[in-house]
Structure formats: structure tokens, C-alpha cells
Coordinates of C-alpha atoms in Angstrom, one line a residue:
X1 CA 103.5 130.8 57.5
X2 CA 103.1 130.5 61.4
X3 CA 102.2 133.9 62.1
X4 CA 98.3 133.4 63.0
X5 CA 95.5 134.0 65.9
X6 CA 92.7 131.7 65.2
X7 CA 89.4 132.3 66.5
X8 CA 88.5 130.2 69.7
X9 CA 86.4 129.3 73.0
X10 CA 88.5 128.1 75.9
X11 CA 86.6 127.2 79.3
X12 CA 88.6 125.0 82.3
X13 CA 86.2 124.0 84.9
X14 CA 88.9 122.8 87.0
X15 CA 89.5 123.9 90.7
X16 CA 93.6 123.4 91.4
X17 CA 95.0 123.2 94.4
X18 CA 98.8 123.7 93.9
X19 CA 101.6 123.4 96.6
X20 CA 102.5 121.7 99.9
X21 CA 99.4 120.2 101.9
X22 CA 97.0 121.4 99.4
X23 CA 95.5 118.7 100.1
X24 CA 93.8 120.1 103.3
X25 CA 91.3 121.7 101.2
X26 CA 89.9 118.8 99.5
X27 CA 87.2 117.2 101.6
X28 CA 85.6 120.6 102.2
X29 CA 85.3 120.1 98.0
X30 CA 84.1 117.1 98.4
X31 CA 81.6 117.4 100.8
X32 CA 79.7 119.3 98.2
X33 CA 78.9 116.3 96.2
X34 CA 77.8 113.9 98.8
X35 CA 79.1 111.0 101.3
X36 CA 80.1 108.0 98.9
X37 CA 83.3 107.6 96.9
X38 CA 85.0 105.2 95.4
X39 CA 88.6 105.7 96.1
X40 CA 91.2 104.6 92.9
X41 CA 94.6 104.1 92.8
X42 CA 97.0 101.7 91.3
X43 CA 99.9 99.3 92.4
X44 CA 100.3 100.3 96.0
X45 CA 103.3 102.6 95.6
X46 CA 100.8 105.2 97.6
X47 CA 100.5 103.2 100.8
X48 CA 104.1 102.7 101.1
X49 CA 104.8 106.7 100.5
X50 CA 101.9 107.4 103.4
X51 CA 99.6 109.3 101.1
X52 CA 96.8 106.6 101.6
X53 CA 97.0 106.9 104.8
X54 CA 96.7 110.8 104.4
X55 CA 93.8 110.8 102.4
X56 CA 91.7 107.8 104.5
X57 CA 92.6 109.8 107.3
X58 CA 91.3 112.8 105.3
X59 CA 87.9 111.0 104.4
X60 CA 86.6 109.9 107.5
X61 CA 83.4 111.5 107.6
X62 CA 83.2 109.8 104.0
X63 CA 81.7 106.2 102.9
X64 CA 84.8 105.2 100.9
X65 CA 84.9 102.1 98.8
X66 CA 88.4 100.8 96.4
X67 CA 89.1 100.2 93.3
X68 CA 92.9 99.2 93.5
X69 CA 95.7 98.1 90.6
X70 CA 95.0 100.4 88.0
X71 CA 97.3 99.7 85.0
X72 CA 99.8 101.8 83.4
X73 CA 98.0 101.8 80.1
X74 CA 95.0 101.5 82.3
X75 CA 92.7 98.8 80.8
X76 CA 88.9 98.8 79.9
X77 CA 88.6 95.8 82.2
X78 CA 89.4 98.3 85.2
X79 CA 86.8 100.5 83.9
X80 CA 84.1 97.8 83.9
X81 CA 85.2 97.1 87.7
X82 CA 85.1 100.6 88.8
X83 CA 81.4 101.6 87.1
X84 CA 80.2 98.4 88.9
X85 CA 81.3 99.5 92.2
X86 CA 80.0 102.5 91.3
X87 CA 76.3 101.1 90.8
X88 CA 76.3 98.6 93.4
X89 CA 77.7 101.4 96.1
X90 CA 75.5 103.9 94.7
X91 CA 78.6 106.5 94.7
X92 CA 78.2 110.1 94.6
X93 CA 81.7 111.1 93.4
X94 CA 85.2 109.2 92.4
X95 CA 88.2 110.4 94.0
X96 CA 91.8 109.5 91.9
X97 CA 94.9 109.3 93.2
X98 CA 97.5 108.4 91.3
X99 CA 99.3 109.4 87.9
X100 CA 97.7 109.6 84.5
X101 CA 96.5 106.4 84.0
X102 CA 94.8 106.3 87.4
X103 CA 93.0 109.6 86.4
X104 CA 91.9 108.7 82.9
X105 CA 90.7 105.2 83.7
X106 CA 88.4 107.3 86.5
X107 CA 87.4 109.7 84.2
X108 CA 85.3 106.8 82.1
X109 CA 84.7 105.4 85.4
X110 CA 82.7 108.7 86.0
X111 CA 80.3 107.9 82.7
X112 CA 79.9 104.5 83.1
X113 CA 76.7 104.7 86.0
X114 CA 74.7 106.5 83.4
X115 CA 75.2 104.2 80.3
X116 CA 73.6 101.3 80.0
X117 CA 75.8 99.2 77.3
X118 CA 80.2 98.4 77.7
X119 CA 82.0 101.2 79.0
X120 CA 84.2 100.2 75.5
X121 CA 81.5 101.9 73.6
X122 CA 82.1 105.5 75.7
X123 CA 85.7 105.2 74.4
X124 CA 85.1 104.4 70.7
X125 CA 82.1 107.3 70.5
X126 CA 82.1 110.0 73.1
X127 CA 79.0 111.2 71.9
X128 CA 77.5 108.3 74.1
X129 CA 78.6 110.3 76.8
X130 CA 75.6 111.9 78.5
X131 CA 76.4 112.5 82.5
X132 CA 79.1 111.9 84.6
X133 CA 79.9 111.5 88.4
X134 CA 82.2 114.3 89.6
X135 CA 85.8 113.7 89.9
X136 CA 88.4 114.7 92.7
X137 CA 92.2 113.9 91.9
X138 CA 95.2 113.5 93.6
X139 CA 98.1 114.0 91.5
X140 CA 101.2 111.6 92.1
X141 CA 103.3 112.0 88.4
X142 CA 103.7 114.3 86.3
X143 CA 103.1 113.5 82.7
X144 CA 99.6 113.2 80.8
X145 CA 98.5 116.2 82.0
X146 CA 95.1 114.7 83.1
X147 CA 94.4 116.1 86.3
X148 CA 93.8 119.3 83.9
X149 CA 92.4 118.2 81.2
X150 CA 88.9 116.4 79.9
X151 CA 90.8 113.3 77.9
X152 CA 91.4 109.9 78.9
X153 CA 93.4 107.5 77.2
X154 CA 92.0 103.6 77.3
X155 CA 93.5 100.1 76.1
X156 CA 91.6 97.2 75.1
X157 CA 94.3 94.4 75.0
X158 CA 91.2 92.1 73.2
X159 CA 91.3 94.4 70.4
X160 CA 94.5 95.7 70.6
X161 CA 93.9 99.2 70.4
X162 CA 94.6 102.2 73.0
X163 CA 92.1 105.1 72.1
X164 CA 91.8 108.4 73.6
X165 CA 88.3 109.8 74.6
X166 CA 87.7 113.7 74.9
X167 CA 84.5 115.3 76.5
X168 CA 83.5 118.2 78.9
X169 CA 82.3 116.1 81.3
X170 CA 85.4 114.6 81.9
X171 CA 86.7 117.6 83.5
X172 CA 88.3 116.9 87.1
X173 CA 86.3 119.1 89.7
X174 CA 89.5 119.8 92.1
X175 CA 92.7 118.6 91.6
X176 CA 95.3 118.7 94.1
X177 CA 98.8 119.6 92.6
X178 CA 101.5 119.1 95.2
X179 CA 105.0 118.4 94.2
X180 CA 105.8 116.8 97.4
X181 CA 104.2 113.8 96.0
X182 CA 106.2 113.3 93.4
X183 CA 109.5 113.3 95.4
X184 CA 109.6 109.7 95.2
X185 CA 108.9 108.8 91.7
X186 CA 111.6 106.9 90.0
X187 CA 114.4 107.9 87.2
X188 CA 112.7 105.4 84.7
X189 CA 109.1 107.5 85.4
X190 CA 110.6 111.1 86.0
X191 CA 112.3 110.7 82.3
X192 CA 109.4 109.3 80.7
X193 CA 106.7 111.9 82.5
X194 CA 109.2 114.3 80.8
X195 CA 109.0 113.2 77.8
X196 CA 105.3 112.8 77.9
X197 CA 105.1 116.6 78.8
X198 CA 107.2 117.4 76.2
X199 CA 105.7 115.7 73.4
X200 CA 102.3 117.0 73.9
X201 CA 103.8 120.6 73.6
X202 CA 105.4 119.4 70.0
X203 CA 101.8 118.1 68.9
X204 CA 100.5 121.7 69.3
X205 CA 104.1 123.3 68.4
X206 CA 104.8 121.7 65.1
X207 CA 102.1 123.2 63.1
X208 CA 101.1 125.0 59.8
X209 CA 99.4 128.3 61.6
X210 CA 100.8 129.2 65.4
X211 CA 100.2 132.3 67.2
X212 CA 102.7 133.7 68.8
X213 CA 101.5 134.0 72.3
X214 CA 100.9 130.4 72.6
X215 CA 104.1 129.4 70.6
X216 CA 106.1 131.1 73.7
X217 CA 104.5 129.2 75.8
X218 CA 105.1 126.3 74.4
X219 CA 109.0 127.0 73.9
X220 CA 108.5 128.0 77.9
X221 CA 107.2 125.3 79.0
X222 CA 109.7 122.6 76.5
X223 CA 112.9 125.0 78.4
X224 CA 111.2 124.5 81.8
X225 CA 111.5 120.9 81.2
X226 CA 114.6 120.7 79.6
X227 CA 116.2 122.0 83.1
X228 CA 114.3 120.4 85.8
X229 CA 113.8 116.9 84.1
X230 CA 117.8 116.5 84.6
X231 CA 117.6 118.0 88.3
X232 CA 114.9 115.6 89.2
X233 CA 116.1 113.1 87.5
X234 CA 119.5 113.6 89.5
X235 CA 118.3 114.3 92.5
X236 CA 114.3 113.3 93.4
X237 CA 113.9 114.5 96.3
X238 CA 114.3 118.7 94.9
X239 CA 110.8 120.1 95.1
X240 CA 111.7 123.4 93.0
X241 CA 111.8 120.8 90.2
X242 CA 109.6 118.5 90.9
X243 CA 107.1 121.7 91.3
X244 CA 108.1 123.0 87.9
X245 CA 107.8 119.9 85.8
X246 CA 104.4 119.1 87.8
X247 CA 103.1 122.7 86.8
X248 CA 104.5 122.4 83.4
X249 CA 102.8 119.3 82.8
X250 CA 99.4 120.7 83.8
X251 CA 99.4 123.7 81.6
X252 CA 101.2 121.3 78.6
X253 CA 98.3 119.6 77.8
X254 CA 95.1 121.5 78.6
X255 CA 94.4 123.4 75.8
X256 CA 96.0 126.7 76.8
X257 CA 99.2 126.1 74.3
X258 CA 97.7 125.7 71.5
X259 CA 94.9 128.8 71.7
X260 CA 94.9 130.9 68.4
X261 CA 97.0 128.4 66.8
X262 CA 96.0 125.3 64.0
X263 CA 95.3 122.2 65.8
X264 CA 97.9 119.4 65.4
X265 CA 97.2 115.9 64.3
X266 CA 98.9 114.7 67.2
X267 CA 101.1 112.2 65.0
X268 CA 103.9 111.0 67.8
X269 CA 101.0 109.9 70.2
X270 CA 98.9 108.3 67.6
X271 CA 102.5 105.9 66.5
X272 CA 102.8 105.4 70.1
X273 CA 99.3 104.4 71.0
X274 CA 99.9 101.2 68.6
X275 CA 103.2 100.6 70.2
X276 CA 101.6 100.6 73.4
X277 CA 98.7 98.6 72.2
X278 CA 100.0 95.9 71.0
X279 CA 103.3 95.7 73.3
X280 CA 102.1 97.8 76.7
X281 CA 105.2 99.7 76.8
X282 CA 105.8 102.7 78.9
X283 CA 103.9 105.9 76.9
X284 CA 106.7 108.2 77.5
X285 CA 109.5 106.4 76.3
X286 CA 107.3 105.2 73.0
X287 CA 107.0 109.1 72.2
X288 CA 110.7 109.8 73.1
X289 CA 112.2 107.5 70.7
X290 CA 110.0 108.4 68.1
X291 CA 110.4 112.0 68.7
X292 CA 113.7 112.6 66.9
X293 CA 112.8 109.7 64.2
X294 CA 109.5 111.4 62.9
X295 CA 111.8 114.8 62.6
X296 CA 114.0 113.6 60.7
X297 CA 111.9 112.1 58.1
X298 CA 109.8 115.2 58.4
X299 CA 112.3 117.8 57.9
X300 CA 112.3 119.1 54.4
X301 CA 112.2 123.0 53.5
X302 CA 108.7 123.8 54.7
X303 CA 109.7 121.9 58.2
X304 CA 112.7 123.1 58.6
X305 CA 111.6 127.3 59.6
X306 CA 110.0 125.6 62.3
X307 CA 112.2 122.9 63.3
X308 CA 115.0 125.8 63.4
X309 CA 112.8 128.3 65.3
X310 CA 112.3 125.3 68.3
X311 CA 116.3 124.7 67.9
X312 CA 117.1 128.3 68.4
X313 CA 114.1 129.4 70.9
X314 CA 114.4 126.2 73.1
X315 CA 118.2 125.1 73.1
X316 CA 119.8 127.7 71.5
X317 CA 121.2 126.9 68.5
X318 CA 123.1 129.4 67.0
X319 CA 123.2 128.9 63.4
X320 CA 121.7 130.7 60.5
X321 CA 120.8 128.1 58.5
X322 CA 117.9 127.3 58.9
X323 CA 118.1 123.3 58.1
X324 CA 121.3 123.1 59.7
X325 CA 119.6 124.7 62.7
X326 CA 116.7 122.0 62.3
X327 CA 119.5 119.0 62.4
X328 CA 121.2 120.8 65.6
X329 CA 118.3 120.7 67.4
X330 CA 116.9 117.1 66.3
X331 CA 120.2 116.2 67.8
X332 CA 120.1 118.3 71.0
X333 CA 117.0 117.0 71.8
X334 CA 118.1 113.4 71.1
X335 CA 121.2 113.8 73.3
X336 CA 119.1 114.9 76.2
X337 CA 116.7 111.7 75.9
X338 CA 120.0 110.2 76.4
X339 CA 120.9 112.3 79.2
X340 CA 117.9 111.3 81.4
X341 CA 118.1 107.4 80.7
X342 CA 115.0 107.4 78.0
X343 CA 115.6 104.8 74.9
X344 CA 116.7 105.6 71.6
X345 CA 115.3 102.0 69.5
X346 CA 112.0 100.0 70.1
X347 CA 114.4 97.4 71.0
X348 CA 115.2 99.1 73.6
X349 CA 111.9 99.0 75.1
X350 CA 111.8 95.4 74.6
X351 CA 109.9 95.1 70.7
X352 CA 112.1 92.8 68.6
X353 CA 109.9 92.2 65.8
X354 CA 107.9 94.3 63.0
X355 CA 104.9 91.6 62.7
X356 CA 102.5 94.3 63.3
X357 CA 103.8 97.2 61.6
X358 CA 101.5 97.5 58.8
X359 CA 98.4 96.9 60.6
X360 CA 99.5 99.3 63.6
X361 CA 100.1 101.6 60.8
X362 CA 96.5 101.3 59.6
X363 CA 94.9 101.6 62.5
X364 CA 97.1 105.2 63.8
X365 CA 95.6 106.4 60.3
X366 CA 92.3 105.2 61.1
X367 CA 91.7 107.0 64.6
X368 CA 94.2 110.4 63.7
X369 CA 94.2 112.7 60.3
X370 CA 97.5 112.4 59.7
X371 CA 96.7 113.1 56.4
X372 CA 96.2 116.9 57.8
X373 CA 99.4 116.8 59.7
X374 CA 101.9 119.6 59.5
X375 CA 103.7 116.8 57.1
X376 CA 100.8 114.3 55.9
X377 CA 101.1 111.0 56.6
X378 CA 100.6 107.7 55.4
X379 CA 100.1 104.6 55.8
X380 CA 103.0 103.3 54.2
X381 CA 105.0 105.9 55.4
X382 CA 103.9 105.3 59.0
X383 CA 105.3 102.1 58.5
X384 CA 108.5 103.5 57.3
X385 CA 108.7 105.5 60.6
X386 CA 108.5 102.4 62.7
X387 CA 111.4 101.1 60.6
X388 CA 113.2 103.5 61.1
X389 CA 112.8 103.6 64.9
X390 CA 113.5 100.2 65.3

């Protein structure tokens, strides 16, 4: 059943810079595309670490102009800001520097100078999508993958809906990767980064067809995590793990994982992009506590070969059984969410009430096909898996 190689095309325009004062290399990148850039960022934690300083100091042949306070769940409103800076300054190029809400709200920043209408209307229908600026990043999490990657994920608190937004255009030109960055991040977003990274190797994991190559990748990349998640989380300032997890979460959600195998339906993110819609909680811990809820109610004895083969391959689980095997490693993988701090129940994140269920439910069946998911969904039983994650 999973034994496939699909056909496919794979291109990453991306330039990475990876390791300790990468950064040196990126105005000579930059210089390429001109003298004006708008500079993006979010609550400030980048000043107090010194890496605004660092990269000011970096651009001072440059016009730079800022677009600060970038949301987690980064909003349209920000968007809207950032292409008007971008018109009134004239810019030549964005530069990002930040995690992965920083990047994807500066990726539709990027198409916003060349479209006439809302910058709303570039999320809901890419096809509007016709040129973009060029984008330079400076990775400071790692998570979403986005500094690798041509998606962006944007909210709309008016609407209440969080939609991702996938073109070629939206490729970062040069991203600089270097772990040293990261040293500072806290437990709360070191856990939920990890869980973010691992999650978007289970959407291209848990399907019908997978080819073997890519599946061990994925299983690499979902072990690499498992062991330097804890260190990190333990002990932040360990650069062998924050470099691992930062590498891991590049390759976990560009494309490269799921070559030759079926595409996913991507069901965890598309439950979590209603939580975070209509109660802005933190993306990672959304997908880990609905993690081990959707595999339970999704293990039955098509589910279960594959849920055993990701219990044996990734924690090893030594039984033969094969749904025994499944429930060890729903349950390993529960207990080490636990072990790095992430919550278990939506009340834990704060949601103590199930008003919005059904249309939440709705609306994730509306934007994914999780009617073509390696278990179809509905979206009563959408519903149910809220429920049960409550």
C-alpha cells in the first residue's frame, strides 16, 4: 500500500546560508537587487538579543525603512502596512528577520506593490499573484519552515479565518540559517517550533502512497527532533541542537519529504488554523494536542501499518502487532509533548468553550480536501475531533 514513486518536478530557488556569522554574506546578496529595503521584524526580542544592531550595522550602505510588531499569527492588517511602505518608499527588496510569522507576513508583503486591490485578495486566490519584490531572511525560530519554502500563512481576525497562500514567487532569495540565533528562544517556543516541525513531516508521512526514500527522511528528520527538542529545551544555549532542529525544520517543510510520495491533505494544520483563527493561540501547541487526538480516531486497520511503521522506525516500538504498535507510539509521542511542556487539552491553551465548533469545522472542510485524506474527513467528524481534544 505505501510502496510508490510518483512522478514529480522539484525546483528551490533558495540561496542558504547555514552556520555561525552567515550572515556576513548577506549584503553582498543584497546589493544585487538595489538600495531600498524595508526592514521587518516583530516584538522587539531582536534588539534586546543584538541582532538589530548586527544587521543595521550590516546595511549601512542601504536605505532601510521598518515595519515593526509583526504578530504571531501575523495579521493582514500588517500586510497592508508593509505594501504601503513599500509604495510610498519605492523599495527594491524586503529583508525579514524574525520567525515564521515574520517571514510569511513579508512574503505577501513582497506581492502587494504590484496589485492594485486588498492584499486579502492575494491570500484567498494566489492566482492574483503576478510579481513580487525579492526577499532576504533572517531566520530567528525554528518552526514553519518558511525561510525555505514559497507558503505563507495569513489571519484575518474580521473574518476569522487563517489561510495559507502558496506560489513560486514567494520563494525567499537568501536566507540566513544560523543557530546561534536561536540560543535565546524560550521553552514555551522551542516546544512548540518542535512540534510545528514535526507535524508538517506527519502531513506528508501519514499517507495512502509514500516512497521510500522520502519516508526515511521523514522518520530522520521526526528522530532528529525527538532528541534535540529535549536538549534545547533543557539547555538553550546548546548550538549542536539548536543547529539540528533549525536544519530539520528547513528541509521539514519544503517539499523535499514528500517527493515521489501522495500528497497529504494536511488535516492537523487545517483543525489548527480554525483554532488559531478564532482564539490566536500559539500554532504549535494547536497541532500538538491535536496530534495524538486525530490518531486515535484515525487508527483502524488500514491506519494502523502506518501508524506501526512511525512507532517502530521513529521510537522504537518493539511489538509485532501492528495496532498495538500504532497505540505504543500514539502514546510515546504523547508522552514526549509532555516531556517538553506542550499541552495536552484546548483548555490548556486557554479555549473553554465549543461555540464555534461546527462552523470551524466547516470552514477547515471548505479550504482542505479532507475528504481525500489518508482517513476522509468530515464535517461532523471534524467536530467530533475537537471534542475530543477539548
Amino acid at each position: 500500500m505505501f510502496d510508490t514513486v510518483n512522478n514529480f518536478t522539484f525546483h528551490t530557488p533558495t540561496k542558504v546560508l547555514f552556520g555561525k556569522d552567515a550572515i556576513a554574506g548577506l549584503p553582498a546578496e543584497m546589493a544585487q537587487c538595489g538600495r531600498r529595503v524595508l526592514l521587518v521584524y516583530g516584538g522587539g526580542s531582536i534588539k534586546k538579543t543584538g541582532l538589530y544592531d548586527t544587521v543595521r550595522n550590516l546595511l549601512k550602505d542601504f536605505e532601510v525603512y521598518e515595519l515593526s510588531g509583526v504578530e504571531p499569527n501575523p495579521r493582514i492588517t500588517s500586510v497592508r502596512e508593509g505594501g504601503r511602505l513599500c509604495r510610498e518608499h519605492n523599495i527594491d527588496m524586503v529583508l525579514a528577520v524574525g520567525g515564521g510569522s515574520v517571514l510569511d507576513c513579508s512574503k505577501v508583503i513582497c506581492d502587494t506593490p504590484f496589485y492594485e486591490g486588498d492584499p486579502w485578495d492575494l491570500v484567498v486566490d494566489s492566482s492574483k499573484i503576478t510579481k513580487a519584490l525579492p526577499l532576504f531572511t533572517v531566520l530567528t525560530l525554528a518552526a514553519t519552515g518558511s525561510e525555505f519554502d514559497s507558503a505563507a500563512v495569513i489571519t484575518n481576525f474580521d473574518t476569522n479565518e487563517k489561510i495559507g497562500v502558496l506560489h513560486p514567487l514567494n520563494f525567499p532569495r537568501v536566507s540566513v540559517l544560523d543557530p546561534s540565533y536561536t540560543l535565546t528562544v524560550s521553552k514555551k517556543q522551542t516546544a512548540a517550533g518542535s512540534a510545528d516541525i514535526m507535524s508538517h513531516i506527519f502531513e506528508q508521512y501519514f499517507v495512502d502512497g509514500s516512497c521510500m526514500v522520502t519516508e526515511g527522511l521523514c522518520e530522520s528528520v521526526l528522530r532528529t527532533v525527538i532528541k534535540f527538542a529535549k536538549i534545547a529545551y533543557d539547555d538553550g544555549s546548546n548550538y549542536t541542537a539548536r543547529a539540528n532542529l533549525m536544519w530539520a525544520s528547513s528541509l521539514a517543510c519544503n517539499g523535499i519529504c514528500q517527493l515521489g510520495s501522495d500528497v497529504g491533505a494536511w488535516v492537523c494544520h487545517a483543525i489548527e488554523h480554525e483554532l488559531s483563527a478564532y482564539y490566536d493561540i500559539t500554532h504549535g501547541e494547536g497541532l500538538a494536542l491535536l496530534t495524538p487526538v486525530l490518531m486515535r480516531y484515525t487508527l483502524n486497520d488500514k491506519t494502523a501499518e502506518r501508524y506501526a511503521s512511525f512507532a517502530r522506525n521513529v521510537f522504537g516500538i518493539d511489538k509485532a502487532d501492528k495496532v498495538e504498535a500504532a497505540k505504543a507510539g500514539i502514546e510515546a509521542l504523547e508522552q514526549f509533548f509532555a516531556s517538553i511542556g506542550l499541552p495536552k487539552t484546548l483548555r490548556d491553551v486557554g479555549i473553554t468553550e465549543k461555540t464555534h465548533f461546527k462552523a470551524m469545522a466547516e470552514h477547515a472542510c471548505k479550504c482542505f480536501p479532507l475528504d481525500q485524506a489518508f482517513v476522509p474527513l468530515n464535517p461532523e467528524q471534524v467536530v467530533e475531533i475537537l471534542e475530543l481534544s477539548f
